[in-house]
PDB file of C-alpha atoms and ligand atoms in Angstrom:
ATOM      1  CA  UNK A   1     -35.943  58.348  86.376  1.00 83.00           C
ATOM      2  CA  UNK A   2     -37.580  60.945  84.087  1.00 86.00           C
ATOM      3  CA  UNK A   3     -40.945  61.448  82.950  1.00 87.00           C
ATOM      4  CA  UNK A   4     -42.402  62.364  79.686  1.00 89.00           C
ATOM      5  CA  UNK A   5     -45.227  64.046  78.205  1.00 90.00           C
ATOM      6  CA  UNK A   6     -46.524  61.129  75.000  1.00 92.00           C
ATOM      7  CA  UNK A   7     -49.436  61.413  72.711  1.00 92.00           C
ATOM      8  CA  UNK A   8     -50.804  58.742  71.256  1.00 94.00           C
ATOM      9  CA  UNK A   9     -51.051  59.153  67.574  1.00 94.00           C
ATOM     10  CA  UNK A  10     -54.241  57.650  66.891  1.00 93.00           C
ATOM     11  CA  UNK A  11     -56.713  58.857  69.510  1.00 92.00           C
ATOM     12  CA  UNK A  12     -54.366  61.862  70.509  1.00 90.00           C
ATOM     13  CA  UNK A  13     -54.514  60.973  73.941  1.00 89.00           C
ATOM     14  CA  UNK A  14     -51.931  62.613  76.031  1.00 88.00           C
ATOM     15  CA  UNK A  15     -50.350  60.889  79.173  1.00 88.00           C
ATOM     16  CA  UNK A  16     -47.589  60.454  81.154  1.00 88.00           C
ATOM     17  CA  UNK A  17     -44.990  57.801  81.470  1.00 89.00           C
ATOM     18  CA  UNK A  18     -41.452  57.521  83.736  1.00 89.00           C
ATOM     19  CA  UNK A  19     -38.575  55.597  82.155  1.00 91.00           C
ATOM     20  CA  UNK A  20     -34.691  55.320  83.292  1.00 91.00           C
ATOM     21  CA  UNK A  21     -33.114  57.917  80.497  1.00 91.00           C
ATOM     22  CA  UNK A  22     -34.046  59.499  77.272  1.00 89.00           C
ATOM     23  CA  UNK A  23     -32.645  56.423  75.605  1.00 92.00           C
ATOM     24  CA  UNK A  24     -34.598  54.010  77.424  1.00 93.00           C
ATOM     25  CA  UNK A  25     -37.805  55.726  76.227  1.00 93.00           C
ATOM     26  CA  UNK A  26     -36.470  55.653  72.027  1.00 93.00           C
ATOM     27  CA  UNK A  27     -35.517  51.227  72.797  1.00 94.00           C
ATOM     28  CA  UNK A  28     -38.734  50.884  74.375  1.00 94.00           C
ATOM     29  CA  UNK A  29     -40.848  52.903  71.630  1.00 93.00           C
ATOM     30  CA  UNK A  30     -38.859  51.245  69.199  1.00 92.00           C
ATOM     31  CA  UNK A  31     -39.728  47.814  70.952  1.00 94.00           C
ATOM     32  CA  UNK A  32     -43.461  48.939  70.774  1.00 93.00           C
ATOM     33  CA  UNK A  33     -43.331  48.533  74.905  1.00 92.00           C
ATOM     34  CA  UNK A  34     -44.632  52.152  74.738  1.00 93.00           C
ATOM     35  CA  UNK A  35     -48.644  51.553  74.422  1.00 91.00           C
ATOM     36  CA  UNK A  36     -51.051  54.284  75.068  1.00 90.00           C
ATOM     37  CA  UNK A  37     -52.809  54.732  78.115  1.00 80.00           C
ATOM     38  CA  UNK A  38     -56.254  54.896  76.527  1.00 85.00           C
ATOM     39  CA  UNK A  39     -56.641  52.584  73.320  1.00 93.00           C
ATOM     40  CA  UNK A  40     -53.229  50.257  73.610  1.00 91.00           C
ATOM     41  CA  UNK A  41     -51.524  52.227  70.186  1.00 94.00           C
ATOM     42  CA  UNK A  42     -48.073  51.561  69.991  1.00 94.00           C
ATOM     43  CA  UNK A  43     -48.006  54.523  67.636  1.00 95.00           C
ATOM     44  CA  UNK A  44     -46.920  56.921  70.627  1.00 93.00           C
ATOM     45  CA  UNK A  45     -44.533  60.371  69.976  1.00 93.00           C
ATOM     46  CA  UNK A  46     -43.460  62.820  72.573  1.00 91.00           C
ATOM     47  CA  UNK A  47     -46.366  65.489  73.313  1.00 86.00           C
ATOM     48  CA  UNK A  48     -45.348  68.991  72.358  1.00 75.00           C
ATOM     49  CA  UNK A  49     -45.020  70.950  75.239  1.00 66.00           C
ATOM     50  CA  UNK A  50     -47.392  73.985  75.428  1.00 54.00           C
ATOM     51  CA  UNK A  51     -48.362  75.165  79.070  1.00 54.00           C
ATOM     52  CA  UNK A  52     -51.278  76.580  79.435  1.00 55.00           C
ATOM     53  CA  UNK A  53     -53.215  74.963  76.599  1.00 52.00           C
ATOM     54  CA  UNK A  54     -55.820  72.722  77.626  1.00 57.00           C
ATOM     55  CA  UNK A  55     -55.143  68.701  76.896  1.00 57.00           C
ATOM     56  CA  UNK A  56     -57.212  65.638  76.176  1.00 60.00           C
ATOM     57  CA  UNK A  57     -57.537  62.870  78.260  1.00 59.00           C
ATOM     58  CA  UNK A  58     -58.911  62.200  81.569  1.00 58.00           C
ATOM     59  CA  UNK A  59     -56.921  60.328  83.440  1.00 59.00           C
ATOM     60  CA  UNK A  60     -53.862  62.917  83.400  1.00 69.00           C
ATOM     61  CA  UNK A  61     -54.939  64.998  86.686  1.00 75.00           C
ATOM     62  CA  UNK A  62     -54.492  61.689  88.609  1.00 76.00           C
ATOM     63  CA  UNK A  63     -51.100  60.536  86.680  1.00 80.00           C
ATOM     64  CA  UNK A  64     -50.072  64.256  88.078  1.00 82.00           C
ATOM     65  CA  UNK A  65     -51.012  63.823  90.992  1.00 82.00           C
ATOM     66  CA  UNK A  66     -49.631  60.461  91.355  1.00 85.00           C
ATOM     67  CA  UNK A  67     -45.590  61.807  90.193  1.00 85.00           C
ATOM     68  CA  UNK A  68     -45.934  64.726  92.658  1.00 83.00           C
ATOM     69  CA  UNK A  69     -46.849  62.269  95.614  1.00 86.00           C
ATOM     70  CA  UNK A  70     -43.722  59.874  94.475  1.00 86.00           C
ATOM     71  CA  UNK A  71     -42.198  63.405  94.191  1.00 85.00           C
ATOM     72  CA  UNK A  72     -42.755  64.236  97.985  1.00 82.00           C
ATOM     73  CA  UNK A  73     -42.053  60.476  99.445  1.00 87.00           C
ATOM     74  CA  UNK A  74     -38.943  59.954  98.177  1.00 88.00           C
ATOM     75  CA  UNK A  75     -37.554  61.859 101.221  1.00 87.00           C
ATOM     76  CA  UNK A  76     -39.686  60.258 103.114  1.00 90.00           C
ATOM     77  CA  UNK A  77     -39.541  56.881 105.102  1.00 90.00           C
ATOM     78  CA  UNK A  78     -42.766  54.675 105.220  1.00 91.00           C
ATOM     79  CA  UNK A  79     -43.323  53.497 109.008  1.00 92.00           C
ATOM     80  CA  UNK A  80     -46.130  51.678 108.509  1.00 91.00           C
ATOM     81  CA  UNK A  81     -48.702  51.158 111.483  1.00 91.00           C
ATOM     82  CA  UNK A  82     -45.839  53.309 113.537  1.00 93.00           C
ATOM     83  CA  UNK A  83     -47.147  56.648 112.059  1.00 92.00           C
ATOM     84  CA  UNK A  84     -49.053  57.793 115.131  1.00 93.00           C
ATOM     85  CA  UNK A  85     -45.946  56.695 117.835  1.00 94.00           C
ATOM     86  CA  UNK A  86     -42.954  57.556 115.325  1.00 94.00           C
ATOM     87  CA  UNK A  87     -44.692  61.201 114.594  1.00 93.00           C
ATOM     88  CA  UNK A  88     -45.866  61.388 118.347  1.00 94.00           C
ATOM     89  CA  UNK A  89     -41.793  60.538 119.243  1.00 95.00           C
ATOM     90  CA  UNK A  90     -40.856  63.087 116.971  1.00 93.00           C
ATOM     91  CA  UNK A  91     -42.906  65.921 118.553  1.00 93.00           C
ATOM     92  CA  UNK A  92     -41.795  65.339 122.005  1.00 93.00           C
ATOM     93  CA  UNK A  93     -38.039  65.341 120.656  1.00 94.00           C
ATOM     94  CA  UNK A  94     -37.737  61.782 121.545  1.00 94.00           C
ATOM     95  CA  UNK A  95     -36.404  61.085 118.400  1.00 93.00           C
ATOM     96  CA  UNK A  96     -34.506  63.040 116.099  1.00 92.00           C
ATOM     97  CA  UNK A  97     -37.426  64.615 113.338  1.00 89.00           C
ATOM     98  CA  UNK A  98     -37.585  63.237 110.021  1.00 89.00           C
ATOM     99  CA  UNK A  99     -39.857  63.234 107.015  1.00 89.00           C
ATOM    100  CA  UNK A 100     -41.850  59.975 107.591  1.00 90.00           C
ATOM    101  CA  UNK A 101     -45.249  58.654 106.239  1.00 90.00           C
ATOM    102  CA  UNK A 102     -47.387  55.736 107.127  1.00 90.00           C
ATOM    103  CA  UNK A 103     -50.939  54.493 108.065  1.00 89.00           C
ATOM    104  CA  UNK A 104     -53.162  55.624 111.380  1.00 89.00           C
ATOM    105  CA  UNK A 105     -56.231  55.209 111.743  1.00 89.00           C
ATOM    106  CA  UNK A 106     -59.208  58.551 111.872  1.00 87.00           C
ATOM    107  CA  UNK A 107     -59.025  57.870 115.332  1.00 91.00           C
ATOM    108  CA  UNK A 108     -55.279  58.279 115.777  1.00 92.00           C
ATOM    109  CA  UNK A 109     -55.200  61.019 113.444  1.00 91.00           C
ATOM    110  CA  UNK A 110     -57.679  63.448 114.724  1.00 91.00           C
ATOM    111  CA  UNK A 111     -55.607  62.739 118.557  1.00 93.00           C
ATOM    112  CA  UNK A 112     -52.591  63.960 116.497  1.00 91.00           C
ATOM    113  CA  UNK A 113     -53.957  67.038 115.393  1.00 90.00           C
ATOM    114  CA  UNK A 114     -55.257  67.554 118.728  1.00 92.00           C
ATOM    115  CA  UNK A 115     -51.964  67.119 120.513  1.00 91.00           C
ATOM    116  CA  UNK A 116     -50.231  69.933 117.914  1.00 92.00           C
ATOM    117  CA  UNK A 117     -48.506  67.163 115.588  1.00 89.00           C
ATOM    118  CA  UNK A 118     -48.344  68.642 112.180  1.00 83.00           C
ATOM    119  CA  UNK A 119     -49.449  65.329 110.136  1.00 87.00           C
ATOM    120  CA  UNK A 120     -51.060  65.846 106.523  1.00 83.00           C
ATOM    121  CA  UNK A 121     -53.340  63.567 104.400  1.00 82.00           C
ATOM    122  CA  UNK A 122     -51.394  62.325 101.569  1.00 82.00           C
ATOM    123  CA  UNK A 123     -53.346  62.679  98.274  1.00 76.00           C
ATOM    124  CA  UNK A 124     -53.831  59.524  97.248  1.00 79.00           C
ATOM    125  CA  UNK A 125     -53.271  55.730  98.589  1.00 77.00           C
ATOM    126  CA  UNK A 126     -50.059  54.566  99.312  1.00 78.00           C
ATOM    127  CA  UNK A 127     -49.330  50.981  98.598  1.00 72.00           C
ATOM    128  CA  UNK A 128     -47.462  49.605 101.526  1.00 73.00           C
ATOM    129  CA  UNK A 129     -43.332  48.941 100.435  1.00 71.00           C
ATOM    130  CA  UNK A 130     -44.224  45.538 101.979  1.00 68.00           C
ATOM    131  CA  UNK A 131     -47.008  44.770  99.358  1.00 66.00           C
ATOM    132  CA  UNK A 132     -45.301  45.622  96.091  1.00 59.00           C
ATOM    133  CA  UNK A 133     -43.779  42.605  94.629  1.00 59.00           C
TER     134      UNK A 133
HETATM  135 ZN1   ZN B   1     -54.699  56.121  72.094  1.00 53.37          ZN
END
């Protein structure tokens, strides 16, 4: 997967999308599958790349947020409502440590933290694997 940097060429809204390859981003444009975020155009280029310079667009903070938090789960393995016993099992040496993320309740979380188990909040939702279709 790679993501790119578009701009819609009517409203000049920037945003990002992932596709499989370079060329799969040119058949899709070409296709007009490439719409923008904001306003639907279909009239969508590659944004120029300038760090530093300030953008358009609102919603890109969350889309960046969003690829860094796919970025950081991919080594990780979703266990669900087994969070608070798999990371528990893992501090005790139990079971072999691993990256792993799942749901716990406040309740389970704040016990955690009290018994020395480095957990973190994840930035945003995660949709269960068992949800998506
Ligand atoms: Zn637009």
């Amino acid at each position: 997967m790679i993501v790119f940097d578009l701009q819609c060429q009517d409203g000049g809204e920037t945003f990002e999308a992932w596709f499989r390859s370079s060329s799969d981003y040119e058949e899709q444009r070409a296709a007009g599958l490439v719409q923008c975020a904001v306003c639907g155009s279909t009239n969508i280029a590659k944004a120029p790349m300038a760090p530093g310079v300030p953008r358009k667009g609102g919603i890109e903070p969350l889309a960046r947020l969003a690829a860094l938090q796919s970025e950081i789960l991919k080594e990780s393995r979703w266990v669900g409502e087994r969070f608070a016993t798999t990371a528990r099992a893992m501090h005790s040496g139990e079971i072999p440590p691993e990256q792993v993320h799942g749901q716990a309740t406040l309740a389970e979380a704040k016990s955690l933290v009290e018994d020395g188990v480095a957990i973190a909040p994840l930035p945003l939702p995660v949709v269960p694997p068992t949800q998506l279709n």
